[in-house]
Coordinates of C-alpha atoms in Angstrom, one line a residue:
X1 CA -15.9 9.8 8.9
X2 CA -18.7 8.6 11.4
X3 CA -16.2 7.5 14.4
X4 CA -14.3 10.6 14.1
X5 CA -17.8 12.6 14.8
X6 CA -18.2 10.1 17.4
X7 CA -15.2 10.2 18.8
X8 CA -15.4 14.2 18.2
X9 CA -18.2 14.1 20.4
X10 CA -16.7 12.4 24.0
X11 CA -14.0 14.3 23.4
X12 CA -13.7 18.2 25.7
X13 CA -14.3 21.1 23.4
X14 CA -9.6 21.5 23.8
X15 CA -9.2 18.2 22.4
X16 CA -11.7 18.4 19.7
X17 CA -10.1 21.1 17.7
X18 CA -7.1 19.4 17.4
X19 CA -8.5 16.3 15.6
X20 CA -11.0 18.2 13.6
X21 CA -8.4 20.3 12.0
X22 CA -6.3 17.1 11.7
X23 CA -9.3 15.6 9.8
X24 CA -9.7 19.0 7.5
X25 CA -6.4 18.7 7.0
X26 CA -5.0 14.9 6.4
X27 CA -9.5 15.3 4.0
X28 CA -7.7 19.3 1.6
X29 CA -4.5 17.5 1.7
X30 CA -5.6 14.3 0.2
X31 CA -7.9 15.6 -2.3
X32 CA -5.1 18.8 -3.0
X33 CA -2.4 15.5 -3.7
X34 CA -4.8 13.3 -5.3
X35 CA -5.8 16.7 -8.2
X36 CA -2.3 16.8 -8.7
X37 CA -0.9 13.3 -8.9
X38 CA -4.5 11.4 -9.2
X39 CA -3.6 9.5 -5.5
X40 CA -4.6 8.4 -2.7
X41 CA -2.2 9.4 0.6
X42 CA 0.4 7.3 1.9
X43 CA 2.0 7.4 6.1
X44 CA 5.6 8.5 3.5
X45 CA 3.8 11.0 2.4
X46 CA 4.4 12.8 5.9
X47 CA 8.1 13.0 5.2
X48 CA 7.0 16.5 3.0
X49 CA 5.3 18.1 6.1
X50 CA 8.5 17.9 7.4
X51 CA 10.1 20.2 4.8
X52 CA 9.8 23.9 4.7
X53 CA 10.0 24.5 1.5
X54 CA 7.5 22.2 -0.2
X55 CA 4.9 23.6 2.7
X56 CA 4.8 26.2 2.4
X57 CA 5.9 26.5 -1.9
X58 CA 2.6 23.5 -2.3
X59 CA 0.4 26.6 -0.5
X60 CA 1.6 29.9 -1.5
X61 CA -1.2 32.0 -3.1
X62 CA -4.1 29.2 -1.8
X63 CA -4.6 27.7 -5.9
X64 CA -6.8 25.2 -4.0
X65 CA -8.1 21.9 -7.2
X66 CA -11.5 22.9 -5.3
X67 CA -11.1 26.0 -3.5
X68 CA -15.2 25.7 -2.9
X69 CA -15.6 23.2 -0.6
X70 CA -11.7 24.0 0.8
X71 CA -14.0 27.2 2.1
X72 CA -16.8 24.5 3.5
X73 CA -15.1 22.0 5.3
X74 CA -13.3 24.9 7.1
X75 CA -16.8 26.3 7.7
X76 CA -17.9 23.3 9.1
X77 CA -14.5 22.7 11.2
X78 CA -14.9 26.3 12.6
X79 CA -18.5 25.7 13.5
X80 CA -17.7 22.1 15.5
X81 CA -15.1 24.5 17.3
X82 CA -17.4 27.2 18.6
X83 CA -21.1 25.0 18.7
X84 CA -21.1 23.8 22.4
X85 CA -22.0 20.2 22.7
X86 CA -22.9 18.1 25.7
X87 CA -21.1 14.7 25.8
X88 CA -23.5 12.1 24.1
X89 CA -25.6 9.6 26.2
X90 CA -24.4 6.3 26.5
X91 CA -27.0 4.6 24.9
X92 CA -26.4 6.9 21.3
X93 CA -23.2 5.9 21.1
X94 CA -23.7 2.0 21.9
X95 CA -25.6 3.3 18.2
X96 CA -23.4 5.4 16.8
X97 CA -20.6 2.9 17.1
X98 CA -22.9 -0.3 16.0
X99 CA -24.0 2.0 13.2
X100 CA -20.4 2.9 11.6
X101 CA -18.6 -1.3 12.5
X102 CA -21.9 -1.8 9.7
X103 CA -20.8 0.9 7.2
X104 CA -17.4 -0.6 8.2
X105 CA -18.4 -4.1 7.0
X106 CA -20.2 -3.1 4.2
X107 CA -17.3 -1.2 3.6
X108 CA -14.9 -4.1 2.8
X109 CA -17.8 -6.3 1.4
X110 CA -18.0 -3.9 -1.3
X111 CA -15.2 -3.2 -2.6
X112 CA -13.9 -7.2 -2.0
X113 CA -16.2 -7.2 -4.8
X114 CA -15.0 -4.2 -7.1
X115 CA -11.2 -4.4 -6.6
X116 CA -11.8 -3.3 -10.7
X117 CA -13.0 0.6 -9.3
X118 CA -10.3 2.1 -8.6
X119 CA -8.4 3.1 -4.9
X120 CA -10.5 6.5 -5.0
X121 CA -13.9 5.6 -5.8
X122 CA -13.3 3.6 -2.9
X123 CA -11.3 4.4 -0.2
X124 CA -12.1 8.2 2.1
X125 CA -8.7 9.2 2.3
X126 CA -8.0 8.2 6.3
X127 CA -9.5 5.0 5.3
X128 CA -7.1 3.4 2.8
X129 CA -3.9 5.8 4.8
X130 CA -5.3 4.0 7.7
X131 CA -6.2 0.2 5.8
X132 CA -2.1 0.3 4.1
X133 CA -0.3 1.0 6.7
X134 CA -1.5 -2.0 8.2
X135 CA -1.3 -3.9 5.9
X136 CA 1.4 -3.1 5.1
X137 CA 2.6 -3.7 8.9
X138 CA 0.6 -7.5 8.4
X139 CA 1.9 -8.5 6.0
X140 CA 3.3 -11.7 7.1
X141 CA 7.4 -11.5 5.9
X142 CA 8.3 -14.0 2.6
X143 CA 10.9 -15.5 1.9
X144 CA 13.3 -13.0 0.5
X145 CA 14.0 -13.1 -3.8
X146 CA 17.3 -13.9 -5.3
X147 CA 18.4 -11.5 -8.1
X148 CA 19.0 -14.9 -9.8
X149 CA 14.7 -15.1 -9.7
X150 CA 14.3 -12.1 -11.1
X151 CA 13.2 -11.3 -14.6
X152 CA 16.8 -11.1 -17.2
X153 CA 15.0 -7.9 -18.3
X154 CA 14.1 -6.3 -14.9
X155 CA 17.8 -6.5 -13.1
X156 CA 21.0 -6.4 -16.5
X157 CA 21.3 -5.0 -20.3
X158 CA 19.8 -6.7 -22.8
X159 CA 21.0 -6.1 -26.4
X160 CA 19.8 -9.1 -28.7
X161 CA 17.2 -6.8 -30.8
X162 CA 18.4 -6.5 -34.2
X163 CA 20.1 -1.8 -34.8
X164 CA 18.2 0.4 -36.7
X165 CA 21.1 2.4 -37.2
X166 CA 25.1 2.0 -37.2
X167 CA 26.9 4.8 -34.4
X168 CA 25.0 7.3 -35.0
X169 CA 26.0 10.8 -36.6
X170 CA 25.3 12.9 -33.8
X171 CA 27.5 15.4 -31.9
X172 CA 26.2 15.8 -28.5
X173 CA 22.7 15.0 -26.1
X174 CA 19.6 16.3 -25.6
X175 CA 17.4 15.0 -22.9
X176 CA 14.2 17.1 -22.3
X177 CA 12.3 15.7 -19.1
X178 CA 8.5 17.6 -18.2
X179 CA 7.9 17.4 -15.2
X180 CA 4.7 15.7 -14.7
X181 CA 3.3 15.6 -18.4
X182 CA 1.2 12.0 -19.8
X183 CA 1.8 10.0 -22.7
X184 CA -2.0 10.9 -23.0
X185 CA -1.2 14.4 -23.7
X186 CA 0.0 13.6 -27.4
X187 CA -3.1 13.7 -29.6
X188 CA -1.0 10.6 -31.5
X189 CA 0.3 8.8 -28.9
X190 CA -3.3 8.9 -26.9
X191 CA -4.6 7.1 -30.8
X192 CA -2.5 4.2 -30.5
X193 CA -4.1 2.8 -27.1
X194 CA -7.5 4.1 -28.7
X195 CA -7.5 6.4 -25.4
X196 CA -10.4 8.8 -25.7
X197 CA -9.0 13.3 -26.0
X198 CA -9.3 15.0 -22.9
X199 CA -9.7 18.2 -22.7
X200 CA -6.0 19.0 -23.1
X201 CA -3.6 18.6 -25.7
X202 CA 0.0 19.5 -26.6
X203 CA -1.1 20.0 -30.2
X204 CA 1.9 22.5 -30.4
X205 CA 5.5 20.2 -29.9
X206 CA 2.9 17.5 -32.2
X207 CA 3.2 20.3 -34.8
X208 CA 7.1 20.3 -34.0
X209 CA 8.1 17.1 -33.9
X210 CA 6.2 15.3 -37.0
X211 CA 8.7 13.6 -37.9
X212 CA 10.6 12.9 -34.2
X213 CA 10.6 8.5 -33.6
X214 CA 7.4 8.2 -30.7
X215 CA 7.5 5.3 -28.0
X216 CA 3.2 5.0 -27.5
X217 CA 4.4 1.9 -24.8
X218 CA 6.9 4.3 -22.3
X219 CA 6.1 3.6 -19.1
X220 CA 7.4 5.6 -15.9
X221 CA 7.7 3.9 -13.2
X222 CA 7.2 5.3 -9.7
X223 CA 6.2 8.8 -8.1
X224 CA 8.4 11.7 -7.5
X225 CA 10.8 13.6 -9.9
X226 CA 14.6 12.1 -7.7
X227 CA 13.0 8.8 -8.7
X228 CA 12.8 9.1 -12.1
X229 CA 15.8 11.5 -12.5
X230 CA 17.9 8.3 -11.5
X231 CA 15.9 6.3 -13.8
X232 CA 16.6 7.8 -17.1
X233 CA 20.4 8.8 -16.0
X234 CA 22.0 5.8 -13.8
X235 CA 19.6 3.2 -16.5
X236 CA 18.1 0.6 -13.6
X237 CA 15.2 1.4 -11.6
X238 CA 12.9 3.5 -9.8
X239 CA 11.6 1.8 -5.8
X240 CA 8.8 0.7 -6.8
X241 CA 7.3 1.4 -3.0
X242 CA 8.5 5.2 -1.9
X243 CA 11.4 3.7 0.5
X244 CA 14.8 5.4 0.3
X245 CA 14.9 7.2 -3.1
X246 CA 17.7 5.2 -5.0
X247 CA 19.9 8.4 -6.0
X248 CA 20.3 9.3 -2.2
X249 CA 21.2 6.1 -1.4
X250 CA 23.7 5.9 -3.9
X251 CA 25.3 9.3 -2.3
X252 CA 27.3 7.2 -0.8
X253 CA 28.7 5.1 -3.7
X254 CA 30.4 7.4 -5.9
X255 CA 32.1 4.5 -7.5
X256 CA 29.9 3.3 -8.8
X257 CA 28.3 6.3 -9.7
X258 CA 30.3 7.0 -11.9
X259 CA 28.5 3.6 -14.2
X260 CA 25.4 6.7 -14.7
X261 CA 25.8 7.6 -18.0
X262 CA 26.3 11.4 -17.6
X263 CA 29.8 9.8 -16.0
X264 CA 30.2 7.3 -19.1
X265 CA 29.7 10.0 -20.8
X266 CA 32.2 12.6 -19.1
X267 CA 35.0 9.3 -19.4
X268 CA 34.2 9.6 -23.5
X269 CA 35.0 13.1 -24.0
X270 CA 31.8 14.9 -23.9
X271 CA 31.0 18.1 -21.5
X272 CA 28.2 16.9 -19.4
X273 CA 25.7 20.1 -18.1
X274 CA 22.7 19.6 -15.8
X275 CA 19.9 22.2 -16.1
X276 CA 16.5 22.6 -14.0
X277 CA 14.3 25.4 -13.5
X278 CA 14.1 24.9 -10.1
X279 CA 16.1 25.1 -6.7
X280 CA 17.8 21.9 -7.0
X281 CA 18.3 21.5 -2.9
X282 CA 15.5 19.9 -2.6
X283 CA 16.0 16.8 -2.6
X284 CA 19.6 16.8 -2.7
X285 CA 19.9 17.8 -6.8
X286 CA 22.3 19.6 -5.9
X287 CA 24.3 16.4 -4.6
X288 CA 23.0 13.2 -6.6
X289 CA 23.4 15.0 -10.3
X290 CA 28.3 15.8 -9.7
X291 CA 28.6 12.3 -8.4
X292 CA 25.9 10.7 -11.3
X293 CA 28.0 12.8 -13.2
X294 CA 27.2 16.3 -14.0
X295 CA 30.0 18.4 -14.4
X296 CA 27.7 22.1 -14.3
X297 CA 24.7 21.7 -12.6
X298 CA 22.9 24.3 -12.0
X299 CA 19.3 25.8 -10.8
X300 CA 17.4 28.7 -10.9
X301 CA 19.4 30.5 -9.5
X302 CA 21.3 31.0 -12.9
X303 CA 18.6 33.0 -14.5
X304 CA 18.4 35.9 -13.6
X305 CA 14.9 37.7 -14.2
X306 CA 12.0 40.1 -13.9
X307 CA 9.8 38.3 -10.7
X308 CA 7.3 37.6 -13.4
X309 CA 9.1 34.9 -14.3
X310 CA 9.5 32.8 -11.5
X311 CA 6.6 31.4 -9.5
X312 CA 6.9 29.1 -5.8
X313 CA 8.4 26.4 -7.2
X314 CA 11.7 28.8 -10.0
X315 CA 10.9 29.8 -13.2
X316 CA 8.1 29.8 -15.0
X317 CA 8.6 27.1 -18.7
X318 CA 8.8 30.4 -20.8
X319 CA 11.5 31.4 -19.1
X320 CA 13.5 28.3 -18.4
X321 CA 13.9 27.6 -22.8
X322 CA 14.7 30.4 -22.9
X323 CA 17.5 30.8 -21.3
X324 CA 17.7 26.9 -21.7
X325 CA 18.7 27.8 -26.1
X326 CA 21.0 30.8 -24.8
X327 CA 22.7 27.6 -22.7
X328 CA 22.9 25.8 -25.8
X329 CA 24.0 28.2 -27.3
X330 CA 27.0 28.7 -25.4
X331 CA 27.9 25.3 -26.3
X332 CA 28.1 24.8 -29.2
X333 CA 30.9 27.6 -29.4
X334 CA 32.5 25.4 -27.8
X335 CA 32.8 23.2 -30.7
X336 CA 33.4 20.1 -27.3
X337 CA 30.1 17.7 -27.8
X338 CA 27.9 17.7 -24.5
X339 CA 25.7 17.2 -23.0
X340 CA 22.3 18.1 -21.4
X341 CA 20.4 17.6 -19.4
X342 CA 16.8 19.5 -18.6
X343 CA 14.0 19.6 -16.3
X344 CA 11.6 21.7 -16.5
X345 CA 9.1 23.0 -13.2
X346 CA 6.2 25.5 -14.1
X347 CA 3.7 21.7 -14.6
X348 CA 4.0 20.7 -10.2
X349 CA 1.6 21.8 -8.5
X350 CA 0.5 24.6 -8.1
X351 CA 1.6 26.0 -10.9
X352 CA 3.4 28.4 -13.2
X353 CA 0.1 30.7 -14.1
X354 CA -1.8 33.8 -13.5
X355 CA -4.6 33.9 -12.8
X356 CA -6.0 35.4 -16.0
X357 CA -5.0 32.8 -17.9
X358 CA -5.7 29.7 -15.5
X359 CA -9.6 31.0 -16.0
X360 CA -9.3 30.2 -19.4
X361 CA -8.7 25.5 -19.1
X362 CA -10.4 23.2 -16.9
X363 CA -7.7 23.7 -13.4
X364 CA -5.2 25.6 -13.3
X365 CA -2.7 22.5 -14.0
X366 CA -4.4 21.8 -18.0
X367 CA -3.6 25.6 -18.0
X368 CA -0.1 24.8 -17.1
X369 CA 0.7 21.4 -19.2
X370 CA -0.9 24.3 -21.4
X371 CA 1.9 27.0 -21.0
X372 CA 4.9 24.0 -21.0
X373 CA 3.3 23.1 -24.7
X374 CA 3.5 26.4 -26.2
X375 CA 7.3 26.9 -24.4
X376 CA 8.7 23.6 -25.6
X377 CA 7.8 23.6 -29.1
X378 CA 8.8 27.4 -29.4
X379 CA 12.3 25.4 -28.3
X380 CA 12.2 22.6 -30.5
X381 CA 11.4 25.9 -33.1
X382 CA 14.6 27.2 -32.1
X383 CA 16.6 24.9 -31.5
X384 CA 15.4 24.3 -35.6
X385 CA 16.6 28.0 -36.6
X386 CA 19.7 27.4 -34.6
X387 CA 20.8 24.1 -36.7
X388 CA 21.5 23.0 -33.3
X389 CA 18.9 20.0 -33.8
X390 CA 21.1 18.2 -37.2
X391 CA 23.7 17.0 -34.7
X392 CA 21.8 16.7 -32.1
X393 CA 20.3 13.4 -30.2
X394 CA 17.8 14.9 -28.9
X395 CA 14.8 12.2 -26.3
X396 CA 11.7 14.2 -25.5
X397 CA 10.5 12.4 -22.2
X398 CA 9.4 13.4 -18.4
X399 CA 9.7 12.3 -14.6
X400 CA 7.5 10.6 -14.6
X401 CA 3.3 11.1 -14.7
X402 CA 0.8 13.4 -12.3
X403 CA -2.5 10.5 -13.7
X404 CA -5.3 12.0 -15.3
X405 CA -9.5 11.5 -14.9
X406 CA -9.2 8.5 -17.5
X407 CA -7.6 5.3 -15.1
X408 CA -5.1 4.5 -12.3
X409 CA -2.6 3.4 -14.4
X410 CA -2.2 6.8 -17.5
X411 CA -0.2 7.1 -13.1
X412 CA 2.8 5.2 -14.5
X413 CA 2.3 6.7 -19.5
X414 CA 5.1 9.3 -19.5
X415 CA 5.7 10.2 -22.9
X416 CA 9.2 8.9 -25.5
X417 CA 9.9 10.4 -28.8
X418 CA 13.9 11.1 -30.5
X419 CA 14.9 13.6 -32.7
X420 CA 18.2 12.0 -34.3
X421 CA 20.0 13.0 -37.4
X422 CA 19.1 10.3 -39.0
X423 CA 15.5 10.4 -38.8
X424 CA 14.7 8.7 -42.1
X425 CA 17.1 5.4 -40.5
X426 CA 14.3 6.0 -37.6
X427 CA 10.0 4.2 -37.6
X428 CA 7.1 6.9 -36.6
X429 CA 5.7 4.9 -33.7
X430 CA 7.7 2.0 -32.0
X431 CA 6.5 -0.9 -31.3
X432 CA 7.4 -2.5 -28.3
X433 CA 7.7 -2.2 -24.8
X434 CA 9.5 0.7 -23.4
X435 CA 10.7 2.7 -20.0
X436 CA 13.1 5.4 -17.7
X437 CA 15.5 2.8 -17.3
X438 CA 16.1 2.3 -20.8
X439 CA 17.3 6.0 -21.6
X440 CA 20.9 5.2 -20.7
X441 CA 21.0 2.0 -22.6
X442 CA 19.9 3.6 -25.8
X443 CA 21.8 6.4 -25.9
X444 CA 25.3 4.2 -25.1
X445 CA 24.0 2.0 -27.7
X446 CA 23.3 5.4 -30.1
X447 CA 27.3 6.5 -29.9
X448 CA 28.1 3.1 -29.9
X449 CA 30.2 3.2 -26.7
X450 CA 30.3 0.2 -23.4
X451 CA 28.3 -0.3 -21.9
X452 CA 28.8 -0.2 -17.1
X453 CA 27.7 -3.9 -15.5
X454 CA 25.1 -1.7 -13.9
X455 CA 23.1 -0.5 -16.4
X456 CA 20.1 -2.2 -17.7
X457 CA 16.6 -2.1 -20.1
X458 CA 17.0 -2.0 -23.2
X459 CA 17.9 0.4 -26.2
X460 CA 15.3 3.0 -28.1
X461 CA 17.3 1.9 -31.4
X462 CA 16.8 -1.1 -32.2
X463 CA 13.4 -3.9 -32.2
X464 CA 12.8 -6.7 -30.1
X465 CA 11.2 -9.6 -30.9
X466 CA 10.7 -11.4 -27.7
X467 CA 8.4 -9.4 -25.4
X468 CA 9.4 -8.3 -22.0
X469 CA 8.4 -7.5 -18.2
X470 CA 7.9 -4.8 -16.7
X471 CA 7.2 -2.8 -13.5
X472 CA 5.7 0.6 -11.5
X473 CA 3.5 1.3 -8.9
X474 CA 1.9 4.1 -8.7
X475 CA -1.1 5.3 -7.7
X476 CA -0.6 3.1 -4.3
X477 CA -0.9 -0.3 -7.1
X478 CA 2.3 -2.3 -8.3
X479 CA 1.1 -3.0 -11.2
X480 CA 3.5 -6.4 -12.8
X481 CA 3.3 -7.3 -16.6
X482 CA 5.0 -10.4 -18.0
X483 CA 6.3 -11.6 -20.6
X484 CA 3.5 -14.2 -21.3
X485 CA 1.2 -11.2 -21.3
X486 CA -0.6 -11.1 -18.0
X487 CA -1.5 -8.0 -16.1
X488 CA -1.5 -7.8 -12.2
X489 CA -2.6 -4.7 -10.6
X490 CA -1.5 -6.2 -6.7
X491 CA -2.6 -3.7 -3.4
X492 CA -1.3 -5.2 0.2
X493 CA -5.1 -5.3 1.9
X494 CA -6.6 -7.2 -1.4
X495 CA -3.6 -8.8 -2.7
X496 CA -4.2 -9.2 -6.7
X497 CA -5.9 -8.5 -10.0
X498 CA -4.8 -10.8 -12.6
X499 CA -5.4 -10.7 -17.0
X500 CA -3.8 -10.7 -20.3
X501 CA -3.2 -7.2 -21.8
X502 CA -1.0 -6.4 -24.4
X503 CA 0.7 -4.3 -22.2
X504 CA 1.3 -2.6 -18.7
X505 CA -0.5 0.2 -19.7
X506 CA -3.8 0.4 -21.5
X507 CA -6.8 -0.2 -20.2
X508 CA -7.2 -2.1 -17.6
X509 CA -8.4 -6.4 -19.4
X510 CA -11.8 -7.2 -19.2
X511 CA -11.9 -10.7 -17.9
X512 CA -9.4 -9.1 -14.6
X513 CA -9.8 -10.9 -11.6
X514 CA -8.9 -11.6 -8.3
X515 CA -5.4 -13.7 -8.2
X516 CA -6.3 -17.7 -7.1
X517 CA -2.1 -18.4 -7.0
X518 CA -1.9 -15.6 -4.7
X519 CA 1.3 -13.8 -6.4
X520 CA 1.2 -11.0 -4.3
X521 CA 3.2 -11.9 -1.6
X522 CA 6.4 -13.3 -4.4
X523 CA 5.8 -9.5 -6.2
X524 CA 5.8 -7.5 -3.5
X525 CA 9.1 -9.7 -2.0
X526 CA 10.6 -9.0 -6.2
X527 CA 9.5 -5.3 -5.3
X528 CA 11.6 -5.7 -2.1
X529 CA 14.4 -8.0 -3.5
X530 CA 15.2 -4.5 -6.5
X531 CA 14.0 -1.8 -4.0
X532 CA 17.6 -3.3 -2.3
X533 CA 19.6 -3.8 -4.7
X534 CA 22.2 -1.4 -4.2
X535 CA 22.0 -2.3 -0.7
X536 CA 22.1 -5.4 -0.4
X537 CA 25.0 -7.7 1.6
X538 CA 26.5 -3.7 2.6
X539 CA 27.0 -4.5 6.2
X540 CA 27.3 -1.3 7.4
X541 CA 26.6 2.8 5.5
X542 CA 26.8 6.0 5.8
X543 CA 25.4 9.0 4.2
X544 CA 26.3 12.2 4.8
X545 CA 24.7 15.5 4.9
X546 CA 27.6 18.1 5.5
X547 CA 29.9 18.6 3.7
X548 CA 33.2 20.0 6.4
X549 CA 32.4 23.7 5.1
X550 CA 32.0 26.4 7.0
X551 CA 28.6 29.1 7.6
X552 CA 28.3 32.4 8.8
X553 CA 24.2 32.5 9.0
X554 CA 22.5 35.3 8.4
X555 CA 21.1 38.1 11.4
X556 CA 17.8 37.0 10.5
X557 CA 17.6 33.0 9.8
X558 CA 15.3 32.1 7.0
X559 CA 15.7 28.6 5.2
X560 CA 19.2 28.2 5.2
X561 CA 19.3 25.9 7.9
X562 CA 17.3 23.1 6.7
X563 CA 20.2 23.2 3.5
X564 CA 22.5 20.6 4.8
X565 CA 19.1 18.3 6.7
X566 CA 16.8 18.8 4.3
X567 CA 16.9 15.6 2.0
X568 CA 16.5 14.0 5.6
X569 CA 12.9 13.2 5.5
X570 CA 13.5 11.4 2.2
X571 CA 15.4 9.1 4.2
X572 CA 14.2 5.2 5.2
X573 CA 15.7 3.4 8.5
X574 CA 15.3 -0.6 8.6
X575 CA 13.7 -1.7 12.4
X576 CA 16.6 -1.9 14.6
X577 CA 19.5 0.0 13.0

């Protein structure tokens, strides 16, 4: 902050304005990102500023997490624009730079000795942004790790557990994916980790899933919806970085995409359907979902209703679940087995909440979660009344966790619940660590179907005696939990902390200390190997965004001009390519 101030004072007024404007916008955007996702920005987030859909939807209505802070910063910036300043004398500059360097060194020392604290407690967002970017660039190149060197559980399927049921009796599959929801909102799941209750709990969902099998230790591997959906539907780890999503990589390899869950279900006679409350174009889901085997793919265009049923990103959760129930009724009438994946959008910033309701909660996010709780609980009640649950396997989960005030690790804490016709044979609390990547293996195992070679993970419907490795990359940290109950928390700047822990989730162990073995470079290299699994060894790559369709553009261009390129900002090109 001091360096930014000195630089602004040095600059002529015409240059000072964009400099201070950049500082202000960056700090405000970082504050909003932290309020929504509990993480600080990284350089890949610049991609979002190239996406007009994201910018327009995220800023619509200016529903800010802290409007007072933003107003204060904008007012301060305005003063800096209009108050004439004389360029400082050399002595003033020397003292200012010396003080800045002293503060930087002091921060470095304090930060080095308090690595167990969250990044947000230790860094200004721009400081973290610069530090992380430089650390990644300056990181010494690590010898690539071969897939064969990695733990078996992260590279192949594990069906060595004892089955809880024989072939499942359900005819249909319903996967309910709730945008950004953490396991901490479900009281019984939260209690298993001994976490304190927050200002909000999804009591409606809990009341309507009293007989569900709950999976408390349930990991989401990363941030971003498209990555979570890839893990769920293709039985693989999503990226442990912000590199190109594997779902986008998979567009190049349609043959391998046929090993994903929707394609496998379609191959075995199920009708496969995807329905979400948002526009399909964002994150290229209009291309990704058909590529992995969904025969019917619908977004917010499927819902016809009054304007109050929608918000910036799509339809409200209540409208979405009302429509989903009708959609299921149509599937039931066809007398053919079906698989349906639902994705909500109401809990995506800036949140589908009327102002009058938002005022009743600590934040708009809490209000949006409360509205989702009401909508999804009514939906499950409706499915019971419609007797859909009699012959349908239902899995309730989330694509990612938007984090929580409790701790950074909550950003890796997803929600897992299973409703099945064989409920009496399933435990209430499923012991062991599971994750989004286990979804495909579990569903194929439930129906006793062949599991393709590319699918990894364990089945919810088996009990395992042996511990497993688990990994995630959320809130700016790579977290790796080993089968020997060691938990590593790593950043490129700080290296790793390590301590004894029963899970990747839960409060950090009390003995968390600096990793003297310096496993950080190997762990990051291993994560990179897992990230590049799809494209490894392929010398040439071809990504096709346009479909060859000829379109007549309207005289007044709206936002359709971006349709063919809207996914491109998520690409990460190798150097010299």
